[in-house]
PDB file of C-alpha atoms in Angstrom:
ATOM      1  CA  UNK A  21       9.465 -46.837  36.753  1.00 51.00           C
ATOM      2  CA  UNK A  22       6.824 -48.016  33.895  1.00 50.00           C
ATOM      3  CA  UNK A  23       8.231 -48.194  30.618  1.00 46.00           C
ATOM      4  CA  UNK A  24       7.465 -45.698  28.302  1.00 43.00           C
ATOM      5  CA  UNK A  25       6.751 -47.516  25.234  1.00 44.00           C
ATOM      6  CA  UNK A  26       3.952 -44.947  23.328  1.00 44.00           C
ATOM      7  CA  UNK A  27       7.199 -42.839  22.288  1.00 43.00           C
ATOM      8  CA  UNK A  28       8.519 -46.057  19.928  1.00 43.00           C
ATOM      9  CA  UNK A  29       5.665 -46.000  17.655  1.00 43.00           C
ATOM     10  CA  UNK A  30       5.840 -45.524  13.983  1.00 42.00           C
ATOM     11  CA  UNK A  31       6.409 -42.055  13.174  1.00 42.00           C
ATOM     12  CA  UNK A  32       3.696 -40.724  10.864  1.00 45.00           C
ATOM     13  CA  UNK A  33       5.618 -37.334  11.329  1.00 44.00           C
ATOM     14  CA  UNK A  34       8.463 -38.973   9.037  1.00 43.00           C
ATOM     15  CA  UNK A  35       7.396 -37.914   5.816  1.00 44.00           C
ATOM     16  CA  UNK A  36      10.585 -37.176   4.463  1.00 42.00           C
ATOM     17  CA  UNK A  37      11.695 -39.251   2.094  1.00 46.00           C
ATOM     18  CA  UNK A  38      15.296 -40.326   2.543  1.00 45.00           C
ATOM     19  CA  UNK A  39      16.979 -37.856   0.712  1.00 43.00           C
ATOM     20  CA  UNK A  40      20.262 -36.896  -0.074  1.00 46.00           C
ATOM     21  CA  UNK A  41      22.328 -34.050   1.941  1.00 44.00           C
ATOM     22  CA  UNK A  42      19.514 -31.170   2.350  1.00 44.00           C
ATOM     23  CA  UNK A  43      17.491 -33.661   4.936  1.00 48.00           C
ATOM     24  CA  UNK A  44      20.606 -33.578   7.422  1.00 49.00           C
ATOM     25  CA  UNK A  45      21.452 -29.825   6.832  1.00 52.00           C
ATOM     26  CA  UNK A  46      18.832 -27.526   7.272  1.00 54.00           C
ATOM     27  CA  UNK A  47      18.697 -24.396   4.763  1.00 54.00           C
ATOM     28  CA  UNK A  48      19.795 -21.465   6.925  1.00 56.00           C
ATOM     29  CA  UNK A  49      17.179 -18.545   6.510  1.00 52.00           C
ATOM     30  CA  UNK A  50      18.253 -16.975   2.775  1.00 56.00           C
ATOM     31  CA  UNK A  51      18.381 -13.216   3.669  1.00 56.00           C
ATOM     32  CA  UNK A  52      18.633 -11.403   7.199  1.00 54.00           C
ATOM     33  CA  UNK A  53      14.472 -11.646   7.671  1.00 48.00           C
ATOM     34  CA  UNK A  54      13.341  -8.212   9.923  1.00 52.00           C
ATOM     35  CA  UNK A  55       9.731  -8.821  12.027  1.00 55.00           C
ATOM     36  CA  UNK A  56       7.656 -11.284  10.587  1.00 55.00           C
ATOM     37  CA  UNK A  57       9.395 -14.336   9.502  1.00 57.00           C
ATOM     38  CA  UNK A  58       8.700 -17.035   7.524  1.00 66.00           C
ATOM     39  CA  UNK A  59       7.071 -20.123   9.459  1.00 71.00           C
ATOM     40  CA  UNK A  60       9.053 -23.036   9.194  1.00 84.00           C
ATOM     41  CA  UNK A  61       8.295 -26.295   7.346  1.00 90.00           C
ATOM     42  CA  UNK A  62       8.533 -28.549  10.334  1.00 91.00           C
ATOM     43  CA  UNK A  63       6.873 -31.626   8.010  1.00 91.00           C
ATOM     44  CA  UNK A  64      10.554 -31.836   6.586  1.00 93.00           C
ATOM     45  CA  UNK A  65      12.465 -31.908   9.397  1.00 94.00           C
ATOM     46  CA  UNK A  66      14.101 -35.749   9.557  1.00 95.00           C
ATOM     47  CA  UNK A  67      13.697 -35.844  13.278  1.00 95.00           C
ATOM     48  CA  UNK A  68      17.006 -37.580  14.900  1.00 95.00           C
ATOM     49  CA  UNK A  69      17.144 -38.831  17.907  1.00 96.00           C
ATOM     50  CA  UNK A  70      18.630 -42.081  19.967  1.00 97.00           C
ATOM     51  CA  UNK A  71      16.195 -44.013  21.737  1.00 96.00           C
ATOM     52  CA  UNK A  72      17.416 -42.803  25.105  1.00 97.00           C
ATOM     53  CA  UNK A  73      16.776 -39.346  23.974  1.00 97.00           C
ATOM     54  CA  UNK A  74      13.286 -39.454  23.243  1.00 97.00           C
ATOM     55  CA  UNK A  75      13.142 -41.285  26.901  1.00 97.00           C
ATOM     56  CA  UNK A  76      14.376 -38.340  28.411  1.00 95.00           C
ATOM     57  CA  UNK A  77      12.445 -35.575  26.071  1.00 97.00           C
ATOM     58  CA  UNK A  78       8.713 -37.878  26.551  1.00 97.00           C
ATOM     59  CA  UNK A  79      10.238 -37.942  30.038  1.00 96.00           C
ATOM     60  CA  UNK A  80      10.873 -33.388  30.328  1.00 95.00           C
ATOM     61  CA  UNK A  81       7.431 -33.232  27.821  1.00 97.00           C
ATOM     62  CA  UNK A  82       5.503 -35.280  30.722  1.00 96.00           C
ATOM     63  CA  UNK A  83       6.292 -32.684  33.340  1.00 95.00           C
ATOM     64  CA  UNK A  84       5.156 -29.507  31.971  1.00 96.00           C
ATOM     65  CA  UNK A  85       1.622 -31.713  31.170  1.00 96.00           C
ATOM     66  CA  UNK A  86      -0.497 -29.934  33.922  1.00 94.00           C
ATOM     67  CA  UNK A  87      -3.234 -30.816  32.307  1.00 94.00           C
ATOM     68  CA  UNK A  88      -2.743 -34.745  31.654  1.00 96.00           C
ATOM     69  CA  UNK A  89      -3.704 -34.503  28.092  1.00 97.00           C
ATOM     70  CA  UNK A  90      -0.010 -35.849  27.022  1.00 97.00           C
ATOM     71  CA  UNK A  91       0.403 -32.260  25.428  1.00 98.00           C
ATOM     72  CA  UNK A  92       1.204 -28.734  27.120  1.00 98.00           C
ATOM     73  CA  UNK A  93       0.200 -24.999  25.334  1.00 97.00           C
ATOM     74  CA  UNK A  94       2.724 -23.471  23.080  1.00 98.00           C
ATOM     75  CA  UNK A  95       4.150 -21.314  25.905  1.00 97.00           C
ATOM     76  CA  UNK A  96       5.655 -23.873  27.102  1.00 97.00           C
ATOM     77  CA  UNK A  97       7.581 -24.866  24.832  1.00 98.00           C
ATOM     78  CA  UNK A  98      10.611 -22.296  25.144  1.00 98.00           C
ATOM     79  CA  UNK A  99      11.113 -23.607  28.314  1.00 97.00           C
ATOM     80  CA  UNK A 100      10.992 -27.507  27.536  1.00 98.00           C
ATOM     81  CA  UNK A 101      13.663 -26.628  25.410  1.00 98.00           C
ATOM     82  CA  UNK A 102      15.558 -24.500  27.631  1.00 97.00           C
ATOM     83  CA  UNK A 103      14.776 -27.312  29.905  1.00 97.00           C
ATOM     84  CA  UNK A 104      16.839 -30.200  27.405  1.00 97.00           C
ATOM     85  CA  UNK A 105      19.604 -28.422  27.268  1.00 95.00           C
ATOM     86  CA  UNK A 106      19.033 -26.053  24.392  1.00 96.00           C
ATOM     87  CA  UNK A 107      19.008 -21.943  24.401  1.00 96.00           C
ATOM     88  CA  UNK A 108      16.485 -21.176  21.512  1.00 97.00           C
ATOM     89  CA  UNK A 109      15.965 -17.268  21.508  1.00 97.00           C
ATOM     90  CA  UNK A 110      12.358 -16.333  22.382  1.00 97.00           C
ATOM     91  CA  UNK A 111      12.077 -15.113  18.505  1.00 96.00           C
ATOM     92  CA  UNK A 112      13.303 -18.234  17.049  1.00 96.00           C
ATOM     93  CA  UNK A 113      10.109 -20.824  19.419  1.00 97.00           C
ATOM     94  CA  UNK A 114       7.649 -18.201  17.718  1.00 97.00           C
ATOM     95  CA  UNK A 115       8.979 -18.935  14.496  1.00 96.00           C
ATOM     96  CA  UNK A 116       8.538 -22.492  14.898  1.00 97.00           C
ATOM     97  CA  UNK A 117       5.320 -22.194  16.208  1.00 97.00           C
ATOM     98  CA  UNK A 118       4.202 -20.523  13.759  1.00 96.00           C
ATOM     99  CA  UNK A 119       4.290 -16.874  14.772  1.00 96.00           C
ATOM    100  CA  UNK A 120       1.112 -18.135  16.939  1.00 96.00           C
ATOM    101  CA  UNK A 121      -1.466 -15.278  18.181  1.00 97.00           C
ATOM    102  CA  UNK A 122      -0.938 -14.110  22.424  1.00 96.00           C
ATOM    103  CA  UNK A 123      -4.410 -15.817  22.371  1.00 97.00           C
ATOM    104  CA  UNK A 124      -2.353 -19.595  20.828  1.00 97.00           C
ATOM    105  CA  UNK A 125       0.119 -19.252  22.729  1.00 96.00           C
ATOM    106  CA  UNK A 126      -1.428 -19.763  26.212  1.00 94.00           C
ATOM    107  CA  UNK A 127      -4.864 -22.088  24.553  1.00 95.00           C
ATOM    108  CA  UNK A 128      -2.834 -23.673  21.772  1.00 97.00           C
ATOM    109  CA  UNK A 129      -2.047 -27.800  23.237  1.00 98.00           C
ATOM    110  CA  UNK A 130       0.899 -29.626  21.275  1.00 97.00           C
ATOM    111  CA  UNK A 131       1.467 -33.288  21.671  1.00 97.00           C
ATOM    112  CA  UNK A 132       4.573 -35.019  21.817  1.00 98.00           C
ATOM    113  CA  UNK A 133       4.848 -36.110  17.850  1.00 97.00           C
ATOM    114  CA  UNK A 134       4.383 -32.686  17.296  1.00 97.00           C
ATOM    115  CA  UNK A 135       7.160 -31.686  19.332  1.00 98.00           C
ATOM    116  CA  UNK A 136       9.926 -32.978  18.422  1.00 98.00           C
ATOM    117  CA  UNK A 137      10.840 -32.172  14.631  1.00 97.00           C
ATOM    118  CA  UNK A 138      10.295 -28.566  16.697  1.00 98.00           C
ATOM    119  CA  UNK A 139      12.953 -29.625  19.029  1.00 98.00           C
ATOM    120  CA  UNK A 140      14.751 -31.108  16.364  1.00 97.00           C
ATOM    121  CA  UNK A 141      14.714 -27.211  14.600  1.00 97.00           C
ATOM    122  CA  UNK A 142      16.728 -25.636  17.405  1.00 97.00           C
ATOM    123  CA  UNK A 143      19.297 -28.807  17.541  1.00 96.00           C
ATOM    124  CA  UNK A 144      20.167 -27.551  14.026  1.00 95.00           C
ATOM    125  CA  UNK A 145      19.830 -24.580  13.912  1.00 94.00           C
ATOM    126  CA  UNK A 146      23.488 -23.413  12.747  1.00 91.00           C
ATOM    127  CA  UNK A 147      23.961 -20.300  14.350  1.00 89.00           C
ATOM    128  CA  UNK A 148      23.328 -21.687  17.449  1.00 90.00           C
ATOM    129  CA  UNK A 149      25.628 -19.702  20.263  1.00 90.00           C
ATOM    130  CA  UNK A 150      28.844 -21.190  21.356  1.00 92.00           C
ATOM    131  CA  UNK A 151      31.486 -20.271  24.998  1.00 94.00           C
ATOM    132  CA  UNK A 152      33.109 -18.147  22.328  1.00 94.00           C
ATOM    133  CA  UNK A 153      29.839 -16.243  20.857  1.00 92.00           C
ATOM    134  CA  UNK A 154      28.900 -14.842  24.125  1.00 93.00           C
ATOM    135  CA  UNK A 155      32.398 -14.174  25.734  1.00 94.00           C
ATOM    136  CA  UNK A 156      32.726 -11.957  22.581  1.00 92.00           C
ATOM    137  CA  UNK A 157      29.461 -10.723  22.561  1.00 89.00           C
ATOM    138  CA  UNK A 158      30.425  -9.164  26.199  1.00 91.00           C
ATOM    139  CA  UNK A 159      33.975  -8.341  25.729  1.00 92.00           C
ATOM    140  CA  UNK A 160      32.154  -5.107  23.911  1.00 86.00           C
ATOM    141  CA  UNK A 161      31.601  -3.867  27.482  1.00 86.00           C
ATOM    142  CA  UNK A 162      34.450  -4.590  28.650  1.00 91.00           C
ATOM    143  CA  UNK A 163      36.081  -0.502  28.310  1.00 88.00           C
ATOM    144  CA  UNK A 164      38.841  -1.243  29.794  1.00 92.00           C
ATOM    145  CA  UNK A 165      39.863  -4.476  28.352  1.00 94.00           C
ATOM    146  CA  UNK A 166      40.564  -5.921  31.355  1.00 96.00           C
ATOM    147  CA  UNK A 167      38.203  -8.923  31.457  1.00 96.00           C
ATOM    148  CA  UNK A 168      35.300  -7.318  33.238  1.00 96.00           C
ATOM    149  CA  UNK A 169      32.858  -5.486  32.605  1.00 95.00           C
ATOM    150  CA  UNK A 170      30.672  -3.147  35.531  1.00 95.00           C
ATOM    151  CA  UNK A 171      27.647  -5.041  36.517  1.00 96.00           C
ATOM    152  CA  UNK A 172      25.286  -1.986  36.271  1.00 95.00           C
ATOM    153  CA  UNK A 173      26.006  -1.527  33.041  1.00 93.00           C
ATOM    154  CA  UNK A 174      25.614  -5.588  32.239  1.00 95.00           C
ATOM    155  CA  UNK A 175      22.495  -4.913  34.111  1.00 96.00           C
ATOM    156  CA  UNK A 176      21.435  -2.075  31.620  1.00 95.00           C
ATOM    157  CA  UNK A 177      22.255  -3.506  28.723  1.00 94.00           C
ATOM    158  CA  UNK A 178      20.006  -7.163  29.879  1.00 96.00           C
ATOM    159  CA  UNK A 179      17.018  -5.093  30.002  1.00 97.00           C
ATOM    160  CA  UNK A 180      17.265  -2.634  27.124  1.00 96.00           C
ATOM    161  CA  UNK A 181      18.633  -4.263  24.293  1.00 95.00           C
ATOM    162  CA  UNK A 182      17.982  -7.676  22.385  1.00 96.00           C
ATOM    163  CA  UNK A 183      14.818  -9.703  24.510  1.00 97.00           C
ATOM    164  CA  UNK A 184      14.690  -7.687  27.328  1.00 97.00           C
ATOM    165  CA  UNK A 185      14.792  -9.087  30.619  1.00 98.00           C
ATOM    166  CA  UNK A 186      12.850  -8.474  34.040  1.00 97.00           C
ATOM    167  CA  UNK A 187      14.434  -7.311  36.571  1.00 97.00           C
ATOM    168  CA  UNK A 188      13.963 -10.027  38.645  1.00 96.00           C
ATOM    169  CA  UNK A 189      15.022 -12.712  35.558  1.00 95.00           C
ATOM    170  CA  UNK A 190      18.382 -10.450  36.232  1.00 97.00           C
ATOM    171  CA  UNK A 191      18.424 -10.262  39.928  1.00 96.00           C
ATOM    172  CA  UNK A 192      18.518 -13.793  40.147  1.00 93.00           C
ATOM    173  CA  UNK A 193      20.634 -14.245  36.886  1.00 94.00           C
ATOM    174  CA  UNK A 194      23.205 -11.804  38.398  1.00 95.00           C
ATOM    175  CA  UNK A 195      23.215 -13.535  41.974  1.00 93.00           C
ATOM    176  CA  UNK A 196      26.128 -13.875  43.597  1.00 93.00           C
ATOM    177  CA  UNK A 197      27.858 -12.565  39.997  1.00 95.00           C
ATOM    178  CA  UNK A 198      29.971  -8.790  40.834  1.00 96.00           C
ATOM    179  CA  UNK A 199      32.610  -8.870  42.813  1.00 96.00           C
ATOM    180  CA  UNK A 200      33.248  -5.702  45.722  1.00 96.00           C
ATOM    181  CA  UNK A 201      33.660  -3.277  43.209  1.00 96.00           C
ATOM    182  CA  UNK A 202      30.563  -4.385  41.189  1.00 96.00           C
ATOM    183  CA  UNK A 203      32.553  -6.164  38.284  1.00 97.00           C
ATOM    184  CA  UNK A 204      31.376  -9.033  36.646  1.00 97.00           C
ATOM    185  CA  UNK A 205      34.628 -11.429  35.314  1.00 97.00           C
ATOM    186  CA  UNK A 206      33.024 -12.421  32.090  1.00 95.00           C
ATOM    187  CA  UNK A 207      34.382 -15.392  31.293  1.00 96.00           C
ATOM    188  CA  UNK A 208      34.011 -16.755  34.126  1.00 96.00           C
ATOM    189  CA  UNK A 209      30.731 -15.946  34.502  1.00 96.00           C
ATOM    190  CA  UNK A 210      29.663 -17.317  30.790  1.00 96.00           C
ATOM    191  CA  UNK A 211      31.517 -21.008  31.976  1.00 95.00           C
ATOM    192  CA  UNK A 212      29.362 -20.582  35.009  1.00 94.00           C
ATOM    193  CA  UNK A 213      26.194 -20.495  32.555  1.00 93.00           C
ATOM    194  CA  UNK A 214      27.221 -23.051  30.279  1.00 93.00           C
ATOM    195  CA  UNK A 215      27.413 -25.238  33.061  1.00 91.00           C
ATOM    196  CA  UNK A 216      24.059 -26.021  33.736  1.00 87.00           C
TER     197      UNK A 216
ATOM    198  CA  UNK B 886      19.305  17.640  37.004  1.00 52.00           C
ATOM    199  CA  UNK B 887      23.229  18.750  38.564  1.00 53.00           C
ATOM    200  CA  UNK B 888      22.671  18.025  41.633  1.00 53.00           C
ATOM    201  CA  UNK B 889      22.410  14.460  41.287  1.00 50.00           C
ATOM    202  CA  UNK B 890      25.817  14.457  40.020  1.00 48.00           C
ATOM    203  CA  UNK B 891      27.188  16.364  42.680  1.00 53.00           C
ATOM    204  CA  UNK B 892      26.102  13.538  44.715  1.00 56.00           C
ATOM    205  CA  UNK B 893      27.339  10.968  43.262  1.00 52.00           C
ATOM    206  CA  UNK B 894      31.130  10.475  41.877  1.00 53.00           C
ATOM    207  CA  UNK B 895      29.902   9.193  37.996  1.00 50.00           C
ATOM    208  CA  UNK B 896      32.583   6.820  37.205  1.00 51.00           C
ATOM    209  CA  UNK B 897      33.654   8.030  33.973  1.00 49.00           C
ATOM    210  CA  UNK B 898      33.539   4.423  32.406  1.00 47.00           C
ATOM    211  CA  UNK B 899      29.637   3.894  33.006  1.00 46.00           C
ATOM    212  CA  UNK B 900      28.163   6.254  30.616  1.00 51.00           C
ATOM    213  CA  UNK B 901      25.049   4.434  29.792  1.00 52.00           C
ATOM    214  CA  UNK B 902      24.553   6.462  26.606  1.00 55.00           C
ATOM    215  CA  UNK B 903      26.927   3.571  25.031  1.00 72.00           C
ATOM    216  CA  UNK B 904      24.437   1.604  24.611  1.00 78.00           C
ATOM    217  CA  UNK B 905      23.862   0.214  21.534  1.00 82.00           C
ATOM    218  CA  UNK B 906      19.798   0.474  21.294  1.00 86.00           C
ATOM    219  CA  UNK B 907      19.696   0.486  17.665  1.00 88.00           C
ATOM    220  CA  UNK B 908      22.182  -1.490  16.224  1.00 90.00           C
ATOM    221  CA  UNK B 909      20.826  -4.917  14.681  1.00 91.00           C
ATOM    222  CA  UNK B 910      23.860  -6.728  15.197  1.00 87.00           C
ATOM    223  CA  UNK B 911      24.399  -5.318  19.170  1.00 87.00           C
ATOM    224  CA  UNK B 912      20.990  -6.534  19.133  1.00 92.00           C
ATOM    225  CA  UNK B 913      21.460  -9.931  17.956  1.00 90.00           C
ATOM    226  CA  UNK B 914      24.372 -10.511  20.283  1.00 89.00           C
ATOM    227  CA  UNK B 915      22.351  -9.554  23.234  1.00 92.00           C
ATOM    228  CA  UNK B 916      19.071 -11.506  22.357  1.00 94.00           C
ATOM    229  CA  UNK B 917      21.319 -14.863  21.668  1.00 93.00           C
ATOM    230  CA  UNK B 918      23.193 -13.916  25.064  1.00 93.00           C
ATOM    231  CA  UNK B 919      19.888 -13.892  26.601  1.00 96.00           C
ATOM    232  CA  UNK B 920      18.805 -17.016  25.665  1.00 96.00           C
ATOM    233  CA  UNK B 921      21.909 -18.771  27.099  1.00 95.00           C
ATOM    234  CA  UNK B 922      20.884 -16.822  30.452  1.00 95.00           C
ATOM    235  CA  UNK B 923      17.249 -18.158  29.888  1.00 96.00           C
ATOM    236  CA  UNK B 924      17.907 -21.405  29.348  1.00 96.00           C
ATOM    237  CA  UNK B 925      20.777 -21.482  31.819  1.00 95.00           C
ATOM    238  CA  UNK B 926      17.823 -20.320  34.715  1.00 94.00           C
ATOM    239  CA  UNK B 927      15.330 -22.835  33.572  1.00 95.00           C
ATOM    240  CA  UNK B 928      17.570 -25.590  34.163  1.00 95.00           C
ATOM    241  CA  UNK B 929      18.239 -24.113  37.105  1.00 93.00           C
ATOM    242  CA  UNK B 930      15.239 -23.974  38.295  1.00 91.00           C
ATOM    243  CA  UNK B 931      14.096 -27.596  36.845  1.00 90.00           C
ATOM    244  CA  UNK B 932      17.729 -28.580  38.636  1.00 87.00           C
ATOM    245  CA  UNK B 933      16.288 -27.163  42.211  1.00 87.00           C
ATOM    246  CA  UNK B 934      13.192 -28.439  42.041  1.00 82.00           C
ATOM    247  CA  UNK B 935      13.295 -31.805  40.914  1.00 67.00           C
ATOM    248  CA  UNK B 936      16.611 -33.755  42.342  1.00 65.00           C
ATOM    249  CA  UNK B 937      16.030 -36.914  41.553  1.00 54.00           C
ATOM    250  CA  UNK B 938      14.595 -37.043  37.824  1.00 55.00           C
ATOM    251  CA  UNK B 939      17.507 -34.400  36.606  1.00 50.00           C
ATOM    252  CA  UNK B 940      20.926 -36.099  38.017  1.00 56.00           C
ATOM    253  CA  UNK B 941      19.656 -39.721  36.252  1.00 56.00           C
ATOM    254  CA  UNK B 942      19.408 -37.498  33.152  1.00 54.00           C
ATOM    255  CA  UNK B 943      22.483 -35.690  33.304  1.00 56.00           C
ATOM    256  CA  UNK B 944      24.096 -38.658  32.102  1.00 52.00           C
ATOM    257  CA  UNK B 945      23.843 -37.722  28.418  1.00 49.00           C
TER     258      UNK B 945
END
């Protein structure tokens, strides 16, 4: 296992001077912005990971580099963040990437140093979903108030609301989750989702 | 269209007209849940693809 020392070199990205509380607690967006949300100022993000985390992140990052230039494509950024335990929405990632065009997404590449403040932004997100958030979100569809939702209805919701999922994605997700009546115990479902 | 209803007993609670397509709160909640699902599936896929490396990282 070759020790990857380059991750430890002095971070030029840390331009943020040791500012008071505002550095560690990122300001939430001032207003519920509609489609065109302003891009985030990544240079103001204080990257604050332990050396162990940096090693882990660098390793995961490397796994996604299919070209061998120590970079990844913009369109891979969401997945790398997910691989590292985060759950950003696609919209979050778009915003963090600076609202790139489809062409940018496919062709622009990002190095590890550039990735870190992006990851930090997601890690710092005060609106991160919790077990309770997800359960409450699904409870809306629990018509009988008995802790279950119809699998078929959940599938429709996933395909038509929010950031619509494709049928193949939904099938993969729902595999083994519906009981013999086609019902899903959503608390158990969320626990299962959060276990990986 | 009516013949479809006769062939299939419609479960009274499964009314797809209840899906709040235009409700921003519902959409936001859905997007959040979908984000957790996507996260889960990516991690699961990585776990299935990379047995040794992933187990090492699990120590976080």
